[in-house]
Amino acid sequence: MASLKSKKLKSIPAEITVPGDKSISHRSAMFAGLAKGTTIIEGFLPSEDCLCTVHAMQALGATVEPLEEVEGVGLVKLAITGNGLKLKAPTKPVDCGNSGTTIRLLAGILAGQDFKTELFGDASLSRRPMKRVSDPLGLMGAKITGQGEKICAPLTIEGGPLKPIYYKLPVASAQVKSAILLAGLFAPGKTTVVEPVATRNHTERLFTHFGIKWLREDDCVSVYGGQEPRATDIVVPGDISSAAFWMVAAAASPGAQITLKNVGLNPTRTGVINVLLRMGALVTNSETHSDGEPRGNITVRGGDLNATVIGGAEIPNVIDELPILAVAGALARGKTLIRDASELRVKETDRIAAVAQNLRAMGVTVTEHPDGMEIEGGAKLQGATLPCWGDHRIAMAFLVAGMFAEGTTTIEGSECISTSYPGFEHHLDLFLLGDTGAPPIPVMSGIPQPLAEKLSQKHA
């Protein structure tokens, strides 16, 4: 089991370019695999999670070709050639790894196919509830079975003719919304999803980018069946959820300044900026591109942070950033309250329990609630050896916390970071060793070798 260590930060680098957006990379690969023709995806995130999606689309009949130059491990070009909405039956179960996005969105796509598919994942994914997806897809006509009352993976999906539905989401979830809308492409007529709270809209934006017409009316999102995605190239912006770790590190360092380059600025994902502004950080952003997804640079200047309340309608907008925002709360003056975030209980791990336990181990007073926690800021953090329960965001959040602690903080099981942030260790070194202390990430000609090997595997 790998481990990473953190200690008091030495410097704040002037600029960092984070890897491509995880959510958009997943969806881009799926849409490209559903379109007739070739789509070039630039800036694709070559993380384990996103590679699971690429492999799945290969197994379902798409052709994947690695392209051109890769700088470090974050900027990747892939060409994916699809054969349209009618996919090929895989010859074996499809491995979704640790990726909830892969298994839930694929369930929507496979619901409309005329064959049976098994989707499975690792131990963490196999504990996550899939009933929230199987219920609406079952109403549309698919037959989905899984393990236990929560319908956990492995899932067996028997697709077939679907009918459109009007479905009110019981819990705000972009993944469930996306699964239903993708299934709606295979159902004649209008499929509508009603959101209790607006969630990230990457699927809808990609509908537009790939030529699919959809409609937003108040809290309802609708799509008409029978439309086929049109192959079209796409640029994936940097992931704001990855940038958030360095944003908090800079925000909690008075006098520091960092610029995150080419980051996605989709308004349904920028809640972390609003939270840090409320806490007293100086954050500015400048949109430089708006094709498909808005993107640009984010600059953060550090100062003394103050406590805040994070809850209500903004929770879906910051759900992935809550672990690192909890660390910001520990570094702020006053009591920070996170509420209305029970969804954290069913992520890669129970993130409420995990964050509370690790903060306490570092000397922070935390009161845990069913839907969140109250964090008393201002305590002097102490380095500790901490578990991350196989959760990449917990691992990265507490490596950042270690930058503000006395002594050394060791995160056990840190290999899970590769599910979302290849190159994280190098960027961590920029903070811990300074700009001249860390070895540069090499610029490679062609695709990174591990990725090339994975993409060259046969997925018959």
CSV table of C-alpha atoms in Angstrom, one decimal:
chain,number,residue,atom,x,y,z
A,1,MET,CA,0.0,0.0,0.0
A,2,ALA,CA,1.5,3.3,-1.1
A,3,SER,CA,1.7,6.4,1.1
A,4,LEU,CA,2.4,10.1,0.6
A,5,LYS,CA,3.8,12.5,3.1
A,6,SER,CA,3.1,16.2,3.6
A,7,LYS,CA,4.7,18.8,5.8
A,8,LYS,CA,4.7,22.6,6.2
A,9,LEU,CA,4.5,24.2,2.8
A,10,LYS,CA,7.6,25.9,1.5
A,11,SER,CA,6.2,28.1,-1.2
A,12,ILE,CA,3.2,28.7,-3.4
A,13,PRO,CA,3.9,28.2,-7.1
A,14,ALA,CA,2.9,31.1,-9.3
A,15,GLU,CA,0.9,28.9,-11.8
A,16,ILE,CA,-0.4,25.4,-12.0
A,17,THR,CA,-2.2,23.6,-14.8
A,18,VAL,CA,-4.4,20.9,-13.4
A,19,PRO,CA,-5.5,17.8,-15.4
A,20,GLY,CA,-8.6,17.7,-17.5
A,21,ASP,CA,-12.1,17.7,-16.0
A,22,LYS,CA,-13.1,14.2,-14.8
A,23,SER,CA,-16.9,14.6,-15.4
A,24,ILE,CA,-16.4,16.1,-18.9
A,25,SER,CA,-13.8,13.4,-19.9
A,26,HIS,CA,-16.2,10.6,-18.9
A,27,ARG,CA,-19.1,12.1,-20.9
A,28,SER,CA,-17.0,13.1,-23.9
A,29,ALA,CA,-15.8,9.5,-24.3
A,30,MET,CA,-19.4,8.2,-24.0
A,31,PHE,CA,-20.9,10.7,-26.5
A,32,ALA,CA,-18.0,10.1,-28.9
A,33,GLY,CA,-18.7,6.3,-28.7
A,34,LEU,CA,-22.4,6.9,-29.5
A,35,ALA,CA,-21.7,9.2,-32.5
A,36,LYS,CA,-21.1,8.0,-36.0
A,37,GLY,CA,-17.7,9.1,-37.1
A,38,THR,CA,-14.5,10.3,-35.3
A,39,THR,CA,-14.3,12.7,-32.4
A,40,ILE,CA,-11.0,14.1,-31.2
A,41,ILE,CA,-10.9,14.8,-27.5
A,42,GLU,CA,-8.2,17.1,-26.3
A,43,GLY,CA,-7.3,17.5,-22.7
A,44,PHE,CA,-8.8,14.2,-21.8
A,45,LEU,CA,-8.1,13.1,-18.2
A,46,PRO,CA,-6.0,9.8,-18.3
A,47,SER,CA,-7.1,8.8,-14.8
A,48,GLU,CA,-8.1,5.3,-13.9
A,49,ASP,CA,-11.7,6.2,-13.6
A,50,CYS,CA,-11.9,7.9,-17.1
A,51,LEU,CA,-9.9,5.0,-18.6
A,52,CYS,CA,-12.6,2.7,-17.4
A,53,THR,CA,-15.1,4.7,-19.5
A,54,VAL,CA,-12.8,4.5,-22.5
A,55,HIS,CA,-12.4,0.8,-22.1
A,56,ALA,CA,-16.1,0.3,-21.8
A,57,MET,CA,-16.8,2.2,-25.0
A,58,GLN,CA,-14.2,0.0,-26.7
A,59,ALA,CA,-15.9,-3.1,-25.4
A,60,LEU,CA,-19.2,-1.8,-26.8
A,61,GLY,CA,-17.7,-1.3,-30.3
A,62,ALA,CA,-16.0,2.0,-30.4
A,63,THR,CA,-12.4,2.4,-31.8
A,64,VAL,CA,-9.9,4.4,-29.7
A,65,GLU,CA,-6.7,5.8,-31.0
A,66,PRO,CA,-4.1,7.8,-28.9
A,67,LEU,CA,-2.9,11.0,-30.6
A,68,GLU,CA,0.0,13.4,-30.7
A,69,GLU,CA,2.0,14.8,-27.8
A,70,VAL,CA,1.3,14.6,-24.1
A,71,GLU,CA,2.8,17.1,-21.7
A,72,GLY,CA,3.1,15.4,-18.3
A,73,VAL,CA,0.3,13.2,-17.5
A,74,GLY,CA,-2.7,15.6,-17.8
A,75,LEU,CA,-3.0,16.8,-21.4
A,76,VAL,CA,-4.0,13.9,-23.6
A,77,LYS,CA,-5.5,13.7,-27.1
A,78,LEU,CA,-7.7,10.7,-28.1
A,79,ALA,CA,-9.6,9.9,-31.2
A,80,ILE,CA,-12.8,7.9,-30.6
A,81,THR,CA,-14.7,6.5,-33.6
A,82,GLY,CA,-18.3,5.4,-32.9
A,83,ASN,CA,-20.8,3.5,-35.0
A,84,GLY,CA,-24.0,5.3,-33.8
A,85,LEU,CA,-26.5,4.5,-31.0
A,86,LYS,CA,-26.6,0.8,-31.8
A,87,LEU,CA,-23.7,-0.6,-29.8
A,88,LYS,CA,-22.0,-4.0,-29.9
A,89,ALA,CA,-22.7,-6.6,-27.2
A,90,PRO,CA,-19.5,-7.0,-25.1
A,91,THR,CA,-18.1,-10.5,-24.9
A,92,LYS,CA,-17.5,-10.3,-21.1
A,93,PRO,CA,-18.5,-8.2,-18.1
A,94,VAL,CA,-17.5,-4.5,-18.3
A,95,ASP,CA,-15.2,-3.3,-15.5
A,96,CYS,CA,-16.2,0.1,-14.2
A,97,GLY,CA,-13.4,0.2,-11.6
A,98,ASN,CA,-14.0,2.8,-8.9
A,99,SER,CA,-16.1,5.0,-11.1
A,100,GLY,CA,-19.7,5.8,-10.2
A,101,THR,CA,-20.0,8.0,-13.2
A,102,THR,CA,-19.1,5.2,-15.5
A,103,ILE,CA,-21.5,2.6,-14.1
A,104,ARG,CA,-24.5,5.0,-13.7
A,105,LEU,CA,-24.2,6.7,-17.1
A,106,LEU,CA,-23.5,3.4,-18.9
A,107,ALA,CA,-26.6,2.0,-17.3
A,108,GLY,CA,-28.6,4.6,-19.1
A,109,ILE,CA,-27.0,3.9,-22.4
A,110,LEU,CA,-27.3,0.1,-22.1
A,111,ALA,CA,-30.9,0.4,-21.1
A,112,GLY,CA,-31.7,1.0,-24.8
A,113,GLN,CA,-29.6,-1.7,-26.3
A,114,ASP,CA,-31.0,-5.1,-27.5
A,115,PHE,CA,-28.6,-7.2,-25.4
A,116,LYS,CA,-27.7,-8.0,-21.8
A,117,THR,CA,-24.6,-6.6,-20.1
A,118,GLU,CA,-23.0,-7.0,-16.8
A,119,LEU,CA,-21.3,-4.0,-15.1
A,120,PHE,CA,-19.0,-4.5,-12.1
A,121,GLY,CA,-16.5,-2.5,-10.1
A,122,ASP,CA,-14.1,-2.6,-7.2
A,123,ALA,CA,-15.0,-3.1,-3.6
A,124,SER,CA,-15.8,0.6,-3.1
A,125,LEU,CA,-18.0,0.9,-6.1
A,126,SER,CA,-19.8,-2.3,-5.2
A,127,ARG,CA,-21.0,-0.7,-2.0
A,128,ARG,CA,-22.5,2.4,-3.7
A,129,PRO,CA,-26.3,2.5,-4.2
A,130,MET,CA,-27.5,2.0,-7.8
A,131,LYS,CA,-31.2,1.7,-7.0
A,132,ARG,CA,-31.5,5.4,-7.7
A,133,VAL,CA,-30.6,4.6,-11.3
A,134,SER,CA,-32.3,1.2,-11.7
A,135,ASP,CA,-35.7,2.5,-10.5
A,136,PRO,CA,-36.2,5.2,-13.3
A,137,LEU,CA,-34.6,3.0,-15.9
A,138,GLY,CA,-36.9,0.2,-14.9
A,139,LEU,CA,-39.9,2.5,-15.4
A,140,MET,CA,-38.6,3.1,-18.9
A,141,GLY,CA,-38.6,-0.6,-19.6
A,142,ALA,CA,-35.1,-1.9,-18.9
A,143,LYS,CA,-34.5,-4.8,-16.5
A,144,ILE,CA,-31.8,-4.1,-14.0
A,145,THR,CA,-30.7,-6.4,-11.2
A,146,GLY,CA,-28.1,-6.0,-8.6
A,147,GLN,CA,-27.0,-7.0,-5.1
A,148,GLY,CA,-29.2,-6.3,-2.0
A,149,GLU,CA,-31.9,-3.7,-1.4
A,150,LYS,CA,-29.7,-0.9,-2.7
A,151,ILE,CA,-29.1,-2.8,-6.0
A,152,CYS,CA,-25.3,-2.6,-5.7
A,153,ALA,CA,-22.9,-3.7,-8.4
A,154,PRO,CA,-22.4,-6.0,-10.1
A,155,LEU,CA,-25.4,-4.9,-12.2
A,156,THR,CA,-27.0,-6.9,-15.0
A,157,ILE,CA,-28.8,-4.7,-17.5
A,158,GLU,CA,-31.1,-6.2,-20.0
A,159,GLY,CA,-32.0,-3.5,-22.5
A,160,GLY,CA,-34.7,-3.3,-25.0
A,161,PRO,CA,-37.4,-0.9,-26.3
A,162,LEU,CA,-37.9,2.0,-23.9
A,163,LYS,CA,-40.7,4.4,-23.2
A,164,PRO,CA,-40.2,8.1,-22.2
A,165,ILE,CA,-40.9,9.1,-18.6
A,166,TYR,CA,-41.5,12.2,-16.5
A,167,TYR,CA,-39.4,11.6,-13.5
A,168,LYS,CA,-38.9,13.6,-10.3
A,169,LEU,CA,-35.5,13.0,-8.8
A,170,PRO,CA,-35.8,12.1,-5.1
A,171,VAL,CA,-32.2,13.3,-4.5
A,172,ALA,CA,-30.3,15.8,-6.6
A,173,SER,CA,-27.9,13.9,-8.7
A,174,ALA,CA,-26.2,14.8,-12.0
A,175,GLN,CA,-25.3,11.2,-12.5
A,176,VAL,CA,-28.9,9.9,-12.2
A,177,LYS,CA,-30.2,12.8,-14.3
A,178,SER,CA,-27.7,12.0,-17.0
A,179,ALA,CA,-28.5,8.3,-17.0
A,180,ILE,CA,-32.2,9.0,-17.6
A,181,LEU,CA,-31.5,11.6,-20.3
A,182,LEU,CA,-29.1,9.2,-22.1
A,183,ALA,CA,-31.7,6.5,-22.0
A,184,GLY,CA,-34.2,9.0,-23.3
A,185,LEU,CA,-32.3,9.1,-26.6
A,186,PHE,CA,-33.6,5.5,-27.1
A,187,ALA,CA,-37.2,6.2,-26.2
A,188,PRO,CA,-39.7,7.7,-28.7
A,189,GLY,CA,-41.1,11.0,-27.4
A,190,LYS,CA,-40.1,13.4,-24.6
A,191,THR,CA,-38.2,12.2,-21.5
A,192,THR,CA,-38.2,14.7,-18.7
A,193,VAL,CA,-36.2,14.8,-15.4
A,194,VAL,CA,-37.3,17.2,-12.6
A,195,GLU,CA,-34.5,18.3,-10.3
A,196,PRO,CA,-35.1,19.2,-6.7
A,197,VAL,CA,-32.0,21.4,-6.9
A,198,ALA,CA,-30.0,22.3,-10.0
A,199,THR,CA,-27.0,20.0,-10.6
A,200,ARG,CA,-24.0,20.2,-12.8
A,201,ASN,CA,-25.1,20.4,-16.5
A,202,HIS,CA,-22.2,18.9,-18.4
A,203,THR,CA,-24.5,16.3,-20.1
A,204,GLU,CA,-26.8,19.0,-21.3
A,205,ARG,CA,-23.9,21.1,-22.6
A,206,LEU,CA,-22.5,18.0,-24.4
A,207,PHE,CA,-25.9,17.4,-25.9
A,208,THR,CA,-25.7,20.8,-27.5
A,209,HIS,CA,-22.0,20.2,-28.6
A,210,PHE,CA,-22.9,16.9,-30.2
A,211,GLY,CA,-26.0,18.2,-32.0
A,212,ILE,CA,-28.7,16.8,-29.6
A,213,LYS,CA,-31.6,19.2,-29.0
A,214,TRP,CA,-32.8,19.4,-25.4
A,215,LEU,CA,-35.0,21.7,-23.3
A,216,ARG,CA,-34.7,23.4,-19.9
A,217,GLU,CA,-37.9,24.8,-18.3
A,218,ASP,CA,-37.6,25.9,-14.7
A,219,ASP,CA,-36.5,22.7,-12.8
A,220,CYS,CA,-37.3,20.4,-15.7
A,221,VAL,CA,-34.7,19.0,-18.2
A,222,SER,CA,-36.1,17.2,-21.3
A,223,VAL,CA,-34.8,15.4,-24.3
A,224,TYR,CA,-36.5,13.9,-27.3
A,225,GLY,CA,-35.7,10.3,-28.4
A,226,GLY,CA,-34.5,9.3,-31.8
A,227,GLN,CA,-31.7,11.8,-32.0
A,228,GLU,CA,-28.1,10.6,-32.7
A,229,PRO,CA,-25.0,12.5,-31.5
A,230,ARG,CA,-22.9,14.0,-34.3
A,231,ALA,CA,-19.2,13.4,-34.1
A,232,THR,CA,-17.4,16.6,-33.2
A,233,ASP,CA,-14.1,17.5,-31.7
A,234,ILE,CA,-14.0,18.8,-28.1
A,235,VAL,CA,-11.5,20.4,-25.7
A,236,VAL,CA,-11.8,19.3,-22.0
A,237,PRO,CA,-10.9,22.2,-19.6
A,238,GLY,CA,-9.0,21.7,-16.4
A,239,ASP,CA,-10.9,20.2,-13.5
A,240,ILE,CA,-12.0,22.8,-10.9
A,241,SER,CA,-12.4,20.0,-8.4
A,242,SER,CA,-8.7,19.3,-8.7
A,243,ALA,CA,-7.9,23.0,-8.7
A,244,ALA,CA,-9.8,23.4,-5.5
A,245,PHE,CA,-7.0,21.7,-3.4
A,246,TRP,CA,-4.5,24.4,-4.5
A,247,MET,CA,-7.1,27.1,-4.2
A,248,VAL,CA,-7.6,26.3,-0.5
A,249,ALA,CA,-3.8,26.0,0.1
A,250,ALA,CA,-3.3,29.5,-1.3
A,251,ALA,CA,-6.4,31.0,0.3
A,252,ALA,CA,-5.2,29.9,3.7
A,253,SER,CA,-1.7,31.4,3.2
A,254,PRO,CA,-1.7,35.1,3.9
A,255,GLY,CA,0.2,37.0,1.1
A,256,ALA,CA,0.3,34.0,-1.2
A,257,GLN,CA,-1.0,34.0,-4.8
A,258,ILE,CA,-1.6,31.3,-7.3
A,259,THR,CA,-3.1,31.2,-10.8
A,260,LEU,CA,-4.8,28.0,-12.0
A,261,LYS,CA,-4.6,27.9,-15.8
A,262,ASN,CA,-7.4,26.8,-18.2
A,263,VAL,CA,-9.8,25.6,-15.6
A,264,GLY,CA,-13.5,24.9,-16.3
A,265,LEU,CA,-15.8,27.7,-15.3
A,266,ASN,CA,-19.1,26.1,-15.8
A,267,PRO,CA,-21.5,28.0,-13.4
A,268,THR,CA,-22.8,24.7,-12.0
A,269,ARG,CA,-19.3,23.9,-10.8
A,270,THR,CA,-17.9,27.2,-9.5
A,271,GLY,CA,-19.5,27.1,-6.0
A,272,VAL,CA,-16.1,26.6,-4.5
A,273,ILE,CA,-15.1,30.1,-5.6
A,274,ASN,CA,-18.2,31.5,-3.9
A,275,VAL,CA,-17.5,29.7,-0.7
A,276,LEU,CA,-13.9,30.9,-0.6
A,277,LEU,CA,-15.0,34.4,-1.3
A,278,ARG,CA,-17.4,34.3,1.7
A,279,MET,CA,-14.5,33.0,3.8
A,280,GLY,CA,-12.4,36.0,2.9
A,281,ALA,CA,-10.1,34.8,0.1
A,282,LEU,CA,-9.5,37.1,-2.9
A,283,VAL,CA,-10.5,35.1,-5.9
A,284,THR,CA,-10.8,36.3,-9.5
A,285,ASN,CA,-11.4,34.4,-12.7
A,286,SER,CA,-11.3,35.4,-16.4
A,287,GLU,CA,-13.1,33.4,-19.0
A,288,THR,CA,-11.0,32.9,-22.1
A,289,HIS,CA,-12.9,30.3,-24.1
A,290,SER,CA,-16.6,29.4,-24.2
A,291,ASP,CA,-16.9,26.7,-26.9
A,292,GLY,CA,-18.7,23.8,-25.4
A,293,GLU,CA,-17.7,24.5,-21.8
A,294,PRO,CA,-16.5,27.9,-20.5
A,295,ARG,CA,-12.9,27.9,-19.3
A,296,GLY,CA,-10.2,30.3,-18.2
A,297,ASN,CA,-7.8,31.2,-15.4
A,298,ILE,CA,-8.5,31.4,-11.6
A,299,THR,CA,-6.3,33.5,-9.4
A,300,VAL,CA,-6.4,33.2,-5.6
A,301,ARG,CA,-4.7,35.5,-3.1
A,302,GLY,CA,-4.4,34.3,0.4
A,303,GLY,CA,-5.5,35.9,3.7
A,304,ASP,CA,-7.1,35.2,7.0
A,305,LEU,CA,-10.1,32.9,6.5
A,306,ASN,CA,-13.4,33.2,8.4
A,307,ALA,CA,-15.9,30.5,9.0
A,308,THR,CA,-19.0,30.1,6.9
A,309,VAL,CA,-22.1,28.0,6.4
A,310,ILE,CA,-22.2,25.7,3.4
A,311,GLY,CA,-25.6,24.2,2.6
A,312,GLY,CA,-28.9,24.3,0.8
A,313,ALA,CA,-29.0,24.8,-3.0
A,314,GLU,CA,-25.3,25.2,-3.3
A,315,ILE,CA,-24.5,21.7,-2.1
A,316,PRO,CA,-24.7,20.0,-5.5
A,317,ASN,CA,-22.4,22.7,-6.8
A,318,VAL,CA,-19.7,21.9,-4.3
A,319,ILE,CA,-20.3,18.2,-3.4
A,320,ASP,CA,-16.9,17.1,-4.7
A,321,GLU,CA,-15.1,20.0,-3.0
A,322,LEU,CA,-16.6,19.6,0.5
A,323,PRO,CA,-13.7,17.5,1.9
A,324,ILE,CA,-11.1,20.2,1.0
A,325,LEU,CA,-13.6,23.0,2.1
A,326,ALA,CA,-13.9,21.2,5.4
A,327,VAL,CA,-10.1,21.5,5.7
A,328,ALA,CA,-10.5,25.3,4.9
A,329,GLY,CA,-13.0,25.4,7.8
A,330,ALA,CA,-10.4,24.0,10.1
A,331,LEU,CA,-8.0,26.7,9.1
A,332,ALA,CA,-10.5,29.5,9.5
A,333,ARG,CA,-11.6,31.6,12.5
A,334,GLY,CA,-14.9,30.5,14.0
A,335,LYS,CA,-17.3,27.5,13.4
A,336,THR,CA,-17.9,26.3,9.8
A,337,LEU,CA,-21.1,24.4,9.3
A,338,ILE,CA,-21.7,22.0,6.4
A,339,ARG,CA,-25.3,20.8,6.1
A,340,ASP,CA,-27.7,19.3,3.7
A,341,ALA,CA,-24.9,17.1,2.4
A,342,SER,CA,-26.1,13.6,3.3
A,343,GLU,CA,-25.0,12.5,-0.3
A,344,LEU,CA,-21.5,12.5,1.1
A,345,ARG,CA,-22.4,9.4,3.0
A,346,VAL,CA,-22.6,7.3,-0.2
A,347,LYS,CA,-19.5,8.5,-2.1
A,348,GLU,CA,-16.3,6.4,-2.5
A,349,THR,CA,-16.4,6.3,1.3
A,350,ASP,CA,-18.6,7.9,3.9
A,351,ARG,CA,-16.9,11.3,3.5
A,352,ILE,CA,-18.6,12.9,6.5
A,353,ALA,CA,-17.3,10.2,8.8
A,354,ALA,CA,-13.9,10.2,7.1
A,355,VAL,CA,-13.3,13.9,7.2
A,356,ALA,CA,-14.5,14.2,10.8
A,357,GLN,CA,-12.2,11.3,12.0
A,358,ASN,CA,-9.1,12.7,10.2
A,359,LEU,CA,-9.7,16.3,11.4
A,360,ARG,CA,-10.0,15.0,15.0
A,361,ALA,CA,-6.8,13.1,14.6
A,362,MET,CA,-5.1,16.4,13.6
A,363,GLY,CA,-6.4,18.2,16.7
A,364,VAL,CA,-9.6,19.8,15.3
A,365,THR,CA,-12.9,19.7,17.2
A,366,VAL,CA,-15.6,18.4,14.9
A,367,THR,CA,-19.3,17.6,15.6
A,368,GLU,CA,-20.7,15.1,13.1
A,369,HIS,CA,-24.3,15.4,11.9
A,370,PRO,CA,-26.3,13.0,9.7
A,371,ASP,CA,-26.1,15.5,6.8
A,372,GLY,CA,-22.8,17.2,7.5
A,373,MET,CA,-20.6,18.5,10.3
A,374,GLU,CA,-19.6,21.5,12.4
A,375,ILE,CA,-15.9,22.4,12.4
A,376,GLU,CA,-14.3,24.6,15.0
A,377,GLY,CA,-11.5,26.4,13.3
A,378,GLY,CA,-8.3,27.9,14.6
A,379,ALA,CA,-6.8,24.9,16.3
A,380,LYS,CA,-3.1,24.3,15.8
A,381,LEU,CA,-3.0,21.3,13.4
A,382,GLN,CA,-0.8,18.3,14.3
A,383,GLY,CA,0.7,16.0,11.8
A,384,ALA,CA,-0.7,12.4,11.9
A,385,THR,CA,-0.7,9.1,10.0
A,386,LEU,CA,-4.2,9.0,8.4
A,387,PRO,CA,-6.2,6.5,6.4
A,388,CYS,CA,-8.1,7.6,3.3
A,389,TRP,CA,-10.3,4.6,2.8
A,390,GLY,CA,-9.5,4.3,-0.9
A,391,ASP,CA,-11.0,7.8,-1.5
A,392,HIS,CA,-8.9,10.1,-3.7
A,393,ARG,CA,-10.5,13.3,-2.5
A,394,ILE,CA,-10.0,12.4,1.2
A,395,ALA,CA,-6.3,11.6,0.4
A,396,MET,CA,-5.7,14.9,-1.4
A,397,ALA,CA,-7.6,17.0,1.1
A,398,PHE,CA,-5.5,15.8,4.0
A,399,LEU,CA,-2.2,16.1,2.2
A,400,VAL,CA,-3.2,19.8,1.9
A,401,ALA,CA,-4.1,19.9,5.6
A,402,GLY,CA,-0.7,18.5,6.3
A,403,MET,CA,0.8,21.7,4.7
A,404,PHE,CA,-0.5,23.6,7.7
A,405,ALA,CA,0.3,21.1,10.5
A,406,GLU,CA,3.3,20.7,12.8
A,407,GLY,CA,5.4,17.7,11.9
A,408,THR,CA,4.7,15.2,9.1
A,409,THR,CA,1.3,14.0,7.9
A,410,THR,CA,1.3,10.6,6.2
A,411,ILE,CA,-1.7,9.4,4.0
A,412,GLU,CA,-1.9,5.7,3.7
A,413,GLY,CA,-3.3,4.1,0.6
A,414,SER,CA,-2.6,7.2,-1.5
A,415,GLU,CA,-2.5,5.3,-4.7
A,416,CYS,CA,-6.2,6.0,-5.1
A,417,ILE,CA,-5.3,9.5,-6.1
A,418,SER,CA,-4.6,8.2,-9.6
A,419,THR,CA,-8.4,7.7,-10.1
A,420,SER,CA,-8.8,11.4,-10.6
A,421,TYR,CA,-5.4,13.3,-10.5
A,422,PRO,CA,-2.4,11.9,-12.3
A,423,GLY,CA,0.5,14.1,-11.6
A,424,PHE,CA,-0.7,15.2,-8.1
A,425,GLU,CA,2.5,14.2,-6.4
A,426,HIS,CA,4.5,16.4,-8.6
A,427,HIS,CA,2.3,19.4,-7.9
A,428,LEU,CA,2.4,18.6,-4.2
A,429,ASP,CA,6.2,18.8,-4.4
A,430,LEU,CA,6.0,22.3,-5.8
A,431,PHE,CA,4.4,23.4,-2.5
A,432,LEU,CA,6.6,21.3,-0.2
A,433,LEU,CA,10.0,21.6,-1.9
A,434,GLY,CA,9.6,24.9,-3.8
A,435,ASP,CA,9.8,25.5,-7.6
A,436,THR,CA,13.4,24.4,-7.9
A,437,GLY,CA,13.2,21.4,-5.6
A,438,ALA,CA,10.9,19.2,-7.5
A,439,PRO,CA,11.9,17.3,-10.6
A,440,PRO,CA,10.0,18.5,-13.7
A,441,ILE,CA,7.3,16.3,-15.2
A,442,PRO,CA,8.8,15.1,-18.5
A,443,VAL,CA,7.3,16.1,-21.8
A,444,MET,CA,6.7,12.9,-23.7
A,445,SER,CA,6.3,12.4,-27.4
A,446,GLY,CA,3.0,10.6,-27.9
A,447,ILE,CA,0.7,9.1,-25.3
A,448,PRO,CA,2.1,8.2,-21.8
A,449,GLN,CA,3.3,4.6,-22.1
A,450,PRO,CA,1.0,3.2,-19.3
A,451,LEU,CA,-2.0,4.7,-21.2
A,452,ALA,CA,-0.8,3.5,-24.5
A,453,GLU,CA,-0.5,0.0,-23.1
A,454,LYS,CA,-4.0,0.1,-21.7
A,455,LEU,CA,-5.5,1.5,-24.8
A,456,SER,CA,-3.8,-1.2,-26.9
A,457,GLN,CA,-5.4,-4.0,-25.0
A,458,LYS,CA,-8.2,-5.8,-26.9
A,459,HIS,CA,-11.6,-5.3,-25.6
A,460,ALA,CA,-13.5,-7.8,-27.7
